Coordinates of N, CA and C in Angstrom, one line a residue:
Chain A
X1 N 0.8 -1.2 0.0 CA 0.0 0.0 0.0 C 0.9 1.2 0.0
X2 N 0.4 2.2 -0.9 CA 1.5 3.4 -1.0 C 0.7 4.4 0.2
X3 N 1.5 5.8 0.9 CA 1.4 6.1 1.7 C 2.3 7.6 1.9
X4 N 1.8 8.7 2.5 CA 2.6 9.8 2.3 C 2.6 10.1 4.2
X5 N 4.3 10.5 4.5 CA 3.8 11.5 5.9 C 4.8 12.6 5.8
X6 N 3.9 13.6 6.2 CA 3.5 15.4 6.5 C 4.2 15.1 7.8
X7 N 5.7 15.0 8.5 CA 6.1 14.5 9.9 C 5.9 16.3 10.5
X8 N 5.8 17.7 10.5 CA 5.4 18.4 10.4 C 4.0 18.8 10.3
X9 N 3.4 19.2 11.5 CA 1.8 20.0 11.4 C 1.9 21.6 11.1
X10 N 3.0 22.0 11.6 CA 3.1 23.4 11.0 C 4.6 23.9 11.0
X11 N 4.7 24.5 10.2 CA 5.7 25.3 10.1 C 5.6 27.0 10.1
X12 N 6.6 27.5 10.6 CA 6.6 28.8 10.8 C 8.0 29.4 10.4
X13 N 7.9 30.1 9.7 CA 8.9 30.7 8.9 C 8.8 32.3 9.0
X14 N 9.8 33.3 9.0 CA 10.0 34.5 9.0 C 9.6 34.9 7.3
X15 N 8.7 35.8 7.2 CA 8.5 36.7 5.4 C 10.3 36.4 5.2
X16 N 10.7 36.6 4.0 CA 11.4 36.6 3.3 C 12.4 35.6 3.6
X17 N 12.7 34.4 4.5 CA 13.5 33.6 4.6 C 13.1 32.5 4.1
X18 N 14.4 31.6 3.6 CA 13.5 30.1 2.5 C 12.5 29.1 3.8
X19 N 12.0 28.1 2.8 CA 10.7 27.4 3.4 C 11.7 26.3 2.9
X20 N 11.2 25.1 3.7 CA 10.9 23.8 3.5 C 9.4 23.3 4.5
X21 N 8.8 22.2 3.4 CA 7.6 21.5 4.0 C 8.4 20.3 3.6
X22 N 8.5 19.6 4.7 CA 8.9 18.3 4.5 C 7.4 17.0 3.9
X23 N 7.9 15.9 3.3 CA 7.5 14.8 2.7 C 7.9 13.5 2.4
X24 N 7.9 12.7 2.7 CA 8.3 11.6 2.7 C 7.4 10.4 2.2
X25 N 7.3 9.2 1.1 CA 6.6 8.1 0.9 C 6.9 7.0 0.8
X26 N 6.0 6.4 0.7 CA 6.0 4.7 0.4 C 5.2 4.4 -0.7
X27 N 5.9 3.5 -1.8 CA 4.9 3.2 -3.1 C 5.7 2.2 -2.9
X28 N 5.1 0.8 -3.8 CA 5.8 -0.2 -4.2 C 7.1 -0.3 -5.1
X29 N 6.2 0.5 -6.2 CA 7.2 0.9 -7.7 C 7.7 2.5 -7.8
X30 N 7.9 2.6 -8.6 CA 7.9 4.6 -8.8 C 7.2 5.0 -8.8
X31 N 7.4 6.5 -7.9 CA 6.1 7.1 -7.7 C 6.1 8.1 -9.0
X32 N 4.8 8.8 -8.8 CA 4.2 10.1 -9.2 C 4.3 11.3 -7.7
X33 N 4.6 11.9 -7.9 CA 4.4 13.0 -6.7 C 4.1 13.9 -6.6
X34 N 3.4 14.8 -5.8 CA 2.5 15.8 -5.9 C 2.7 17.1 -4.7
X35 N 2.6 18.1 -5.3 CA 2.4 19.0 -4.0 C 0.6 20.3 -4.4
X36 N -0.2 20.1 -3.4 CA -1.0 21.4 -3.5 C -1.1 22.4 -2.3
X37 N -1.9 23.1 -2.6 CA -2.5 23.9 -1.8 C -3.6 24.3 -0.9
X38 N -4.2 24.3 0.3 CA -5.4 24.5 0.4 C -5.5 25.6 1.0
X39 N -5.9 26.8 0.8 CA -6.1 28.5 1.3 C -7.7 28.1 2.2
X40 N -8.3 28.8 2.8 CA -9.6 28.8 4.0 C -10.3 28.8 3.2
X41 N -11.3 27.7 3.4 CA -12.7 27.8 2.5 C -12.3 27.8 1.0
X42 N -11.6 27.4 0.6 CA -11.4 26.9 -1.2 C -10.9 25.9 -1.1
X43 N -10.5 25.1 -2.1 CA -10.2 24.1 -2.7 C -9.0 23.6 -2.8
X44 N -8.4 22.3 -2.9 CA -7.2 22.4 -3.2 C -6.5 23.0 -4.5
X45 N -5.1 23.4 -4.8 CA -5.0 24.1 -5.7 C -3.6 23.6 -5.8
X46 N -3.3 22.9 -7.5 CA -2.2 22.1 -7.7 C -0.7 23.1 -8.1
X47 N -0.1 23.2 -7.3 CA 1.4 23.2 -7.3 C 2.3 22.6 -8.3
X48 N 2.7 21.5 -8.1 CA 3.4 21.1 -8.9 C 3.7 19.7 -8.7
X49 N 4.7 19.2 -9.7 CA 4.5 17.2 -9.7 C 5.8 16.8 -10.4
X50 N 6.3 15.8 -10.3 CA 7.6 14.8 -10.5 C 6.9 13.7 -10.9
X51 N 7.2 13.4 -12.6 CA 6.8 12.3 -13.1 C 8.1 11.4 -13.5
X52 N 8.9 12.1 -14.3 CA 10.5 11.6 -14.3 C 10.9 12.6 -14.7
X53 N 12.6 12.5 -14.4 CA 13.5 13.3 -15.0 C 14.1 13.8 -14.0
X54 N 14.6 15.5 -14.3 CA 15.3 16.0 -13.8 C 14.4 15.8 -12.1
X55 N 15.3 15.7 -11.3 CA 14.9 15.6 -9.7 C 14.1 17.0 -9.1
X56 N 14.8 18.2 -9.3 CA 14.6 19.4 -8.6 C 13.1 19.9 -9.8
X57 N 12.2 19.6 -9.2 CA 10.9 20.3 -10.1 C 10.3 21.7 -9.7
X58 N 10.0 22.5 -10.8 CA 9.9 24.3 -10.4 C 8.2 24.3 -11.1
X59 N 7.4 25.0 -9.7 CA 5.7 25.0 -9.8 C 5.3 26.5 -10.0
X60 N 4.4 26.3 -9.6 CA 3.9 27.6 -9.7 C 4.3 28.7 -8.1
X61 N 3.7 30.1 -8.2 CA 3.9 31.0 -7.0 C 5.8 30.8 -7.0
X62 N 6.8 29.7 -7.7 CA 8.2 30.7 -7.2 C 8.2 29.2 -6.1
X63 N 7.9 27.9 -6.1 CA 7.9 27.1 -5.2 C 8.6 26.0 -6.5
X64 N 9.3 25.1 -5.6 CA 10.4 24.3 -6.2 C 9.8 22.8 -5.1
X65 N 10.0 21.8 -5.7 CA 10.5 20.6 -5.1 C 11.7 19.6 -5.2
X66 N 12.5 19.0 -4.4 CA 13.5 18.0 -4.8 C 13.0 16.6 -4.6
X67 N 13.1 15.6 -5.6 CA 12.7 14.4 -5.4 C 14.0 13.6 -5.2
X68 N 14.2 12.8 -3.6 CA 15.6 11.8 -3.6 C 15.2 10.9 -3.2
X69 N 15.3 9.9 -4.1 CA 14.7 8.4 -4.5 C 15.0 7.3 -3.3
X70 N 16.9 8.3 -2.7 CA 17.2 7.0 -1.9 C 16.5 7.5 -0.2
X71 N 16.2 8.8 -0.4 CA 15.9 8.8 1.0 C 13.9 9.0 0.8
X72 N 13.7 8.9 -0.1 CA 12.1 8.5 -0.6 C 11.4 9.8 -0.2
X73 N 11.5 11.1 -0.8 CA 11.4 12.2 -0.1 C 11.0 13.5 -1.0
X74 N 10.3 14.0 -0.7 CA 10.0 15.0 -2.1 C 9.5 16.6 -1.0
X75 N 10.4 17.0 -0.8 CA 10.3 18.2 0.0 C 10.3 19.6 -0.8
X76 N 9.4 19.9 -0.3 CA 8.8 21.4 -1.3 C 9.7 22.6 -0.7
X77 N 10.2 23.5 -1.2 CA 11.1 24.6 -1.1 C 10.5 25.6 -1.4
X78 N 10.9 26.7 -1.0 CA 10.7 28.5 -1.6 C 11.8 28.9 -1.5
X79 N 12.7 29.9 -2.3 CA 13.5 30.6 -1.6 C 13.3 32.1 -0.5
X80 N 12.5 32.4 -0.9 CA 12.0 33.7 0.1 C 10.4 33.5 0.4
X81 N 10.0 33.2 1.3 CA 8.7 33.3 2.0 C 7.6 34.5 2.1
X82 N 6.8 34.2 1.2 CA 5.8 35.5 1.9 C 5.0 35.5 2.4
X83 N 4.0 36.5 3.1 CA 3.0 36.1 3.9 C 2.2 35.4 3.3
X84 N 1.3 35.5 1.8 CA 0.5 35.0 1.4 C 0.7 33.9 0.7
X85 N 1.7 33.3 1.3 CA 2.3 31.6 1.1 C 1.5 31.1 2.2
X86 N 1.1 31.7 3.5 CA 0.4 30.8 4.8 C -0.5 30.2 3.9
X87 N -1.0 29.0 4.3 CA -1.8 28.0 4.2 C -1.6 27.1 4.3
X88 N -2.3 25.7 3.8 CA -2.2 23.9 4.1 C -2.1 23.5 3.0
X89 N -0.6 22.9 3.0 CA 0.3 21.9 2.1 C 0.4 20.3 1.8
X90 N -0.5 20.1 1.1 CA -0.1 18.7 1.1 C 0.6 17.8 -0.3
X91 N 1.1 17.0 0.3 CA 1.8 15.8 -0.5 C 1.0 15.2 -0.7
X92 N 1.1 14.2 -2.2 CA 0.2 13.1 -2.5 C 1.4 12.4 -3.2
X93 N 1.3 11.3 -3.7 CA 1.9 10.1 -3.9 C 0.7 9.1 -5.0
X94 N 1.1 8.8 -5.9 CA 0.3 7.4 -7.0 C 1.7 6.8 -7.3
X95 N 1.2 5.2 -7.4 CA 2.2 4.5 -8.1 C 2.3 4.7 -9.9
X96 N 3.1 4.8 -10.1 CA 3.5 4.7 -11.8 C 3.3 2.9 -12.0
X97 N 1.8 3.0 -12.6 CA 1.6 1.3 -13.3 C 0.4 1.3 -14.1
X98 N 0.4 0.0 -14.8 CA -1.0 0.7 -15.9 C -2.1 0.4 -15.0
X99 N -2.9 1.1 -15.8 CA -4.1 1.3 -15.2 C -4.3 2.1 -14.4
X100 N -5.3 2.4 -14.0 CA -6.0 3.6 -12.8 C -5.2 3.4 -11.3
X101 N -4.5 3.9 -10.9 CA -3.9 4.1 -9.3 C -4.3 5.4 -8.3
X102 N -5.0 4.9 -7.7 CA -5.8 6.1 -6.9 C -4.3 7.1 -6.3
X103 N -4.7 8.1 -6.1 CA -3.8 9.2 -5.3 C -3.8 9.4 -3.9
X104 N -2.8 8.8 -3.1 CA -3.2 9.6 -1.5 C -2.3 10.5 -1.4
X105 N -3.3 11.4 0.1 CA -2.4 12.7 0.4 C -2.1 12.5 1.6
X106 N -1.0 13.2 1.9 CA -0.8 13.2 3.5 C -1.5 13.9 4.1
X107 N -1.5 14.3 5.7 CA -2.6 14.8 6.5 C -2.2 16.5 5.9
X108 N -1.4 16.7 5.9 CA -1.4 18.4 5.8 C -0.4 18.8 6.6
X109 N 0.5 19.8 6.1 CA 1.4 20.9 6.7 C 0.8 22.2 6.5
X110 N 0.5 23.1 8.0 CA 0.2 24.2 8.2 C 1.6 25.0 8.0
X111 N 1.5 25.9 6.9 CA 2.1 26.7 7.1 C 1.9 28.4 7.3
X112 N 2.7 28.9 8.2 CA 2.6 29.8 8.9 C 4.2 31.0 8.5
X113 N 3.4 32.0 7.3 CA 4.7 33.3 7.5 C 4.6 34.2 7.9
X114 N 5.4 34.8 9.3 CA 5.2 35.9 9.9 C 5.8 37.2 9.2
X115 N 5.1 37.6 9.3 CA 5.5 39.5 9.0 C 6.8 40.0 9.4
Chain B
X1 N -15.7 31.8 -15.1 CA -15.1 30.8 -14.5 C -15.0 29.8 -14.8
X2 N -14.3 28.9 -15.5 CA -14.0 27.9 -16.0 C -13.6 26.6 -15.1
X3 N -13.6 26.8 -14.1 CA -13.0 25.9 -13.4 C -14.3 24.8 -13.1
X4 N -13.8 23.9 -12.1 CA -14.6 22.9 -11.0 C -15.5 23.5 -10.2
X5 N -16.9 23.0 -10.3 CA -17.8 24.2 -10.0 C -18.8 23.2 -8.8
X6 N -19.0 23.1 -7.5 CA -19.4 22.2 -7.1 C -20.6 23.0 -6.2
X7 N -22.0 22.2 -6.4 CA -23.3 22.5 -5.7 C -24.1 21.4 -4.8
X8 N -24.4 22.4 -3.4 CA -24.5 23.5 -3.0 C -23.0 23.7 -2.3
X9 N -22.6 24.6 -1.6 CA -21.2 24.7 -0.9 C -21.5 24.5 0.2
X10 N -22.5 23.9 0.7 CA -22.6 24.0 2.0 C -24.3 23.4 2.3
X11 N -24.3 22.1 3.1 CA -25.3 21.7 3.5 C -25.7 20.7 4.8
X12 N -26.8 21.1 5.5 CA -27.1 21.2 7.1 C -28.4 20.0 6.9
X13 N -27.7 18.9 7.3 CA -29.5 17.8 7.1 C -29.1 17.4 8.5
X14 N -30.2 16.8 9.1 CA -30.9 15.8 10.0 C -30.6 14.3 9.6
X15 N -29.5 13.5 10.2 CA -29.4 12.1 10.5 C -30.3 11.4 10.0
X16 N -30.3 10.8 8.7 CA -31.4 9.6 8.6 C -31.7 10.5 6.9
X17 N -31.7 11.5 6.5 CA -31.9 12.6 5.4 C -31.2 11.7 4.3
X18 N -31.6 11.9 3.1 CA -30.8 11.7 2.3 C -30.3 12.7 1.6
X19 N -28.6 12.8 0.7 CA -28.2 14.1 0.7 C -27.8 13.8 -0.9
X20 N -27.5 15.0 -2.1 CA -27.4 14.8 -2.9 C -26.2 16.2 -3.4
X21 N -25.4 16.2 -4.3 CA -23.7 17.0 -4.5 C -24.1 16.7 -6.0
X22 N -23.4 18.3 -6.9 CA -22.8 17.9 -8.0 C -21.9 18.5 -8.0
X23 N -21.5 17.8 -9.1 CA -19.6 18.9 -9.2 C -19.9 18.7 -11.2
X24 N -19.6 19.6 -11.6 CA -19.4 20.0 -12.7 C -17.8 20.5 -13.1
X25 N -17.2 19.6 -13.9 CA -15.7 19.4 -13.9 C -15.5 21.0 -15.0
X26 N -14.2 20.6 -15.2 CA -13.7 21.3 -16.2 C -13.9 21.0 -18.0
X27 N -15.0 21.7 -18.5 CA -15.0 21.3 -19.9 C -13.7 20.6 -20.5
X28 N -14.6 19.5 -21.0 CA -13.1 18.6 -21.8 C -12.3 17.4 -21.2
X29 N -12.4 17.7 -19.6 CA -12.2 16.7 -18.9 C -12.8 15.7 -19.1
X30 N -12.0 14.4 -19.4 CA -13.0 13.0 -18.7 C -12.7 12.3 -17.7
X31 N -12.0 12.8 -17.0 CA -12.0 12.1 -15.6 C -12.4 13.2 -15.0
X32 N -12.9 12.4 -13.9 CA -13.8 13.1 -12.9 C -13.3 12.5 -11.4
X33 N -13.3 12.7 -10.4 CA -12.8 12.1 -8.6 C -13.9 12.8 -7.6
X34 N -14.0 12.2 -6.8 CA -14.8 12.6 -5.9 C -14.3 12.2 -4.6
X35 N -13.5 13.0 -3.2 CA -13.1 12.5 -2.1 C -13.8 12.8 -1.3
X36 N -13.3 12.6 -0.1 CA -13.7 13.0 1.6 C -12.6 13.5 2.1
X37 N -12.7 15.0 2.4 CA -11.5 15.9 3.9 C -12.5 15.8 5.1
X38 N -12.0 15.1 6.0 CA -12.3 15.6 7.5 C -11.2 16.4 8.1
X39 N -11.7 17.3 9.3 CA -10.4 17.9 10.0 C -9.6 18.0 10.2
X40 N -8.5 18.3 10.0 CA -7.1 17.8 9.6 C -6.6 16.6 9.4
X41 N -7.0 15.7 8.0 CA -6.4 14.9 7.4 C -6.5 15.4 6.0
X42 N -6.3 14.8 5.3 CA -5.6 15.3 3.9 C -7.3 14.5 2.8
X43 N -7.4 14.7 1.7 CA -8.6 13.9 1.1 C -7.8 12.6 1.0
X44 N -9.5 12.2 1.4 CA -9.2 10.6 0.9 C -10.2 10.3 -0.4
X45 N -9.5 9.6 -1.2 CA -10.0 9.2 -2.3 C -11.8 8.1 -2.0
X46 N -12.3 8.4 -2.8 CA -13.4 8.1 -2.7 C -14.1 7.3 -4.1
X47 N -14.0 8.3 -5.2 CA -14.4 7.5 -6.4 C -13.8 7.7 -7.6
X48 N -13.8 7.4 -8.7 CA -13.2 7.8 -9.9 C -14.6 7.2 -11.0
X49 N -14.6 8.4 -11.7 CA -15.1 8.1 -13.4 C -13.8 8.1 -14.4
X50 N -14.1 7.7 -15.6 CA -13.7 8.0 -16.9 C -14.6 8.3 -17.8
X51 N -15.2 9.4 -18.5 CA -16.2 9.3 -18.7 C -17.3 9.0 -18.3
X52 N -18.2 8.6 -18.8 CA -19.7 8.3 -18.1 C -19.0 6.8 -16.7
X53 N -18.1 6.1 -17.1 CA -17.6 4.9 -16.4 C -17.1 5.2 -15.2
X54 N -17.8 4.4 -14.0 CA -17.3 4.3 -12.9 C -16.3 3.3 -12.5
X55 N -14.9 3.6 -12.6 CA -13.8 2.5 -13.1 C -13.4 2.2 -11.3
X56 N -13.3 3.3 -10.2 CA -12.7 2.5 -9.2 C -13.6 3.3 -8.1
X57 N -13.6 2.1 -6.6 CA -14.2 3.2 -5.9 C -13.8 2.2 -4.8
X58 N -13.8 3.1 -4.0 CA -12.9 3.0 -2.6 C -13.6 2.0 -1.4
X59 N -13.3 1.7 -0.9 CA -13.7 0.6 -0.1 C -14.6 1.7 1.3
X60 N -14.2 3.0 1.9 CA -15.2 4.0 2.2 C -16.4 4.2 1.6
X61 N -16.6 4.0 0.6 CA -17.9 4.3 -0.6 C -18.7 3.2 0.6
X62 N -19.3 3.4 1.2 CA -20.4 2.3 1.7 C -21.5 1.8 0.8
X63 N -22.3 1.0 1.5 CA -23.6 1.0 0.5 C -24.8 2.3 0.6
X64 N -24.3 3.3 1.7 CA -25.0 4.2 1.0 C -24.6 5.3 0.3
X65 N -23.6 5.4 -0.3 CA -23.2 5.9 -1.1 C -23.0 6.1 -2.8
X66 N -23.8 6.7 -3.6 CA -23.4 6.3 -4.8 C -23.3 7.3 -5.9
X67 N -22.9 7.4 -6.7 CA -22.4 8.3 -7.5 C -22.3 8.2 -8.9
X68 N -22.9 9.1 -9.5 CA -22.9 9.0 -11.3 C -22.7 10.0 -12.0
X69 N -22.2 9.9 -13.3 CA -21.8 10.4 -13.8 C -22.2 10.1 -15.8
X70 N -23.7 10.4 -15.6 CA -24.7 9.4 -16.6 C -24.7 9.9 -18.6
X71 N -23.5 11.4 -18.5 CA -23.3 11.6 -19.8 C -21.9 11.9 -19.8
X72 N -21.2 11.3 -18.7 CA -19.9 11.8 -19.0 C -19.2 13.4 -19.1
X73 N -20.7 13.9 -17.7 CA -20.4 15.8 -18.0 C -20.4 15.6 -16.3
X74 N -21.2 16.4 -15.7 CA -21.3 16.4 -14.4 C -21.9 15.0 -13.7
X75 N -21.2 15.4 -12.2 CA -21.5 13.8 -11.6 C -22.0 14.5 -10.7
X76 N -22.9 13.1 -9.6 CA -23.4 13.5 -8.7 C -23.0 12.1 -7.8
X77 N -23.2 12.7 -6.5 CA -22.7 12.3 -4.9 C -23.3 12.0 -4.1
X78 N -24.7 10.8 -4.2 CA -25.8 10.8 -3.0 C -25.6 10.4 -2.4
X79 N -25.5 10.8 -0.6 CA -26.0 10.0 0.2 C -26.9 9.7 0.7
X80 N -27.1 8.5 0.9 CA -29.1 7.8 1.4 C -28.6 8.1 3.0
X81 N -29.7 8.1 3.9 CA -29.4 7.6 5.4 C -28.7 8.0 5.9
X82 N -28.0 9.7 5.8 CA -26.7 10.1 7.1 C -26.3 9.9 8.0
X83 N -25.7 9.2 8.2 CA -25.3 9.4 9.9 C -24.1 10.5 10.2
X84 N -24.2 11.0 11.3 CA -23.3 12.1 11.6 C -21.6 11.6 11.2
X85 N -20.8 11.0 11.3 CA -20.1 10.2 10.4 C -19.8 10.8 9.4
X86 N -20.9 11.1 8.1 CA -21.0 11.3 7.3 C -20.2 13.0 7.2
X87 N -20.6 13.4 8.3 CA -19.8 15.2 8.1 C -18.6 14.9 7.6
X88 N -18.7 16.1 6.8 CA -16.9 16.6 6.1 C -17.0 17.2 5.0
X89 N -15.9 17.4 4.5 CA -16.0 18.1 3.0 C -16.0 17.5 2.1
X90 N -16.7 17.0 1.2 CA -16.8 16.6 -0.2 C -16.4 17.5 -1.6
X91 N -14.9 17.0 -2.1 CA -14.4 17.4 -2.8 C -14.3 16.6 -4.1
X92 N -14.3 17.0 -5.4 CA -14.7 16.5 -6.8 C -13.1 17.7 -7.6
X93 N -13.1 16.5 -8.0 CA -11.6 17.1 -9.1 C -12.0 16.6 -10.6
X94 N -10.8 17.3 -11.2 CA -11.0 16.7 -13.0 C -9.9 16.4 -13.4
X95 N -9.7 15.7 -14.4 CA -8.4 15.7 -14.9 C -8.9 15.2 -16.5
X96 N -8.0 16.4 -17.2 CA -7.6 15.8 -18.9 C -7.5 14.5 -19.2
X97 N -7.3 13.9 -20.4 CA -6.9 12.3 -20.9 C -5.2 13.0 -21.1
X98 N -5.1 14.2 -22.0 CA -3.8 14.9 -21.8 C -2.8 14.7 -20.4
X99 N -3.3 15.6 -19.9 CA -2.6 15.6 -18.4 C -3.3 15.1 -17.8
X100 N -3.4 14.0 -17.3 CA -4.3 12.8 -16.2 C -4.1 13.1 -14.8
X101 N -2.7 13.0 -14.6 CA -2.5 13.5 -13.5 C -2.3 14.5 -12.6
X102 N -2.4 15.7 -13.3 CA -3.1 16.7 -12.6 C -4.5 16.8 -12.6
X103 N -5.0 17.1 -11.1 CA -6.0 16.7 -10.9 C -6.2 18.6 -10.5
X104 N -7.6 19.0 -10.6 CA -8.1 20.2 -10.4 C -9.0 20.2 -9.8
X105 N -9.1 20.6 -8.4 CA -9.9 20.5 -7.3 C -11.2 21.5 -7.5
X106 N -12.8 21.2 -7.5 CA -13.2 22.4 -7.3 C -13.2 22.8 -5.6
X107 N -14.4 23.7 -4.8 CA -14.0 24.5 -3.8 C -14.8 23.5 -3.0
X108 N -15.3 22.7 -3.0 CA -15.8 21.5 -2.1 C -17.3 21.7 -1.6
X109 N -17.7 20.8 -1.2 CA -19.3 20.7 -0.6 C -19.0 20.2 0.9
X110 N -19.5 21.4 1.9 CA -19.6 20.8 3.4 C -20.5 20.4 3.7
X111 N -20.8 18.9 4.1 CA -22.1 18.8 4.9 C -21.7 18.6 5.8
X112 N -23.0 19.0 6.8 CA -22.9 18.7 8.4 C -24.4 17.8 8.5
X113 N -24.2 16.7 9.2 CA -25.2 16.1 10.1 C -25.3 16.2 11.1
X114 N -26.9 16.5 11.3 CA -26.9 17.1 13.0 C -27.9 15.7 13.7

C-alpha cells in the first residue's frame, strides 16, 4: 500500500526567509508526486508534480521541489517566504503502473509566514 | 469561471436525510474524482469516473453511497441515510486524458449532520 507522511503540522517561517515542507513516501514501484495547496474555504489548488527526470521540479507562485529516490522524499522549497504563502500543504503520492492508481495525500502541513 | 464548480457549498440535514452533491468538472475533462476531507487529514479518495464509467471506488464508498456520472459531464454524490459520520468536506476534481494527472480540485461541498 502506498502512503505519504507530513512528519510536520506546522511550520513557521519568518517573510522573506527560504521554506521547506517536508515529505516523505512509500509506493511499491515509482512514484508520481505531488504537491498542492489549500487557502480557508477553497479548494485544493495544484502546485506542482515529478513524473520523471530531472529531480529538482519548479511549480507555480516561485515554489520548487527535490525528489531523492534514496531517501524517498520529495520536499517542497521557496527561496523567500511571503506572507500570502500561509496555508495547508499537502503531498500526494500514486504509483507509476497501468491502469488507474488512486492518489493519496498526507494529513497536511500548516504553514505559517510571519511579517 | 471555467473551473470545477461544485453544488450547493454547503449543506445542514438531520441524521437519517438523504443528501445529494454535484460537481461539474472542467469542460473537456474526462476524468472526474470525488473524495472525503475531514479535519485535519488530507482527502481521501473516494471515487473515480472516466467518462460516463465508474472504473474504481474506494472501499469507504459504503452501501449508502453512490455516484454518477450518466453523460460523462457532471456527476453527482448521493448520500441515502446520514449518519453524523457522514460530516466533512466533499471534494470533486477533473483531470484531462492529456494531463491525467493533474487533478483540479473544485472548492468542495460541506455537509454537516446534525
Amino acid at each position: 500500500a502506498q502512503s505519504v507522511a507530513q512528519p510536520e503540522d506546522q511550520v513557521n517561517v519568518a517573510e522573506g526567509n527560504p521554506l521547506t515542507v517536508k515529505c516523505t513516501y512509500s509506493v511499491s514501484g515509482n512514484p508520481y508526486l505531488f504537491w498542492y495547496v489549500q487557502y480557508p474555504n477553497r479548494g485544493l489548488q495544484f502546485l506542482l508534480k515529478y513524473i520523471t527526470g530531472d529531480n529538482l521540479v519548479k511549480g507555480s507562485y516561485g515554489f520548487e521541489a527535490e525528489f531523492n529516490k534514496s531517501q524517498t522524499s520529495f520536499h517542497l522549497k521557496k527561496p523567500s517566504a511571503l506572507v500570502s504563502d500561509s496555508a495547508l500543504y499537502f503531498c500526494a503520492v500514486r504509483e507509476q503502473s497501468g491502469g488507474y492508481q488512486k492518489v493519496t495525500f498526507g494529513i497536511g502541513t500548516k504553514l505559517q509566514v510571519i511579517p | 469561471d471555467t473551473g470545477v464548480s461544485q453544488d450547493p457549498r454547503h449543506k445542514i440535514t438531520k441524521r437519517g436525510q438523504n443528501v445529494t452533491f454535484r460537481c461539474d468538472p472542467i469542460s473537456e475533462h474526462n476524468r472526474l474524482y470525488w473524495y472525503r476531507q475531514t479535519l485535519g487529514q488530507g482527502p481521501e479518495f473516494l471515487t473515480y469516473f472516466q467518462n460516463e464509467a465508474q472504473l474504481e471506488k474506494s472501499r469507504l464508498l459504503s452501501d449508502r453511497f453512490s455516484a454518477e456520472r450518466p453523460k460523462g459531464s457532471f456527476s453527482t454524490l448521493e448520500i441515502q441515510r446520514t449518519e453524523q459520520g457522514d460530516s466533512a468536506m466533499y471534494l470533486c476534481a477533473s483531470s484531462s486524458e492529456r494531463e491525467r494527472d493533474t487533478q483540479y480540485f473544485g472548492p468542495g461541498t460541506r455537509l454537516t449532520v446534525l
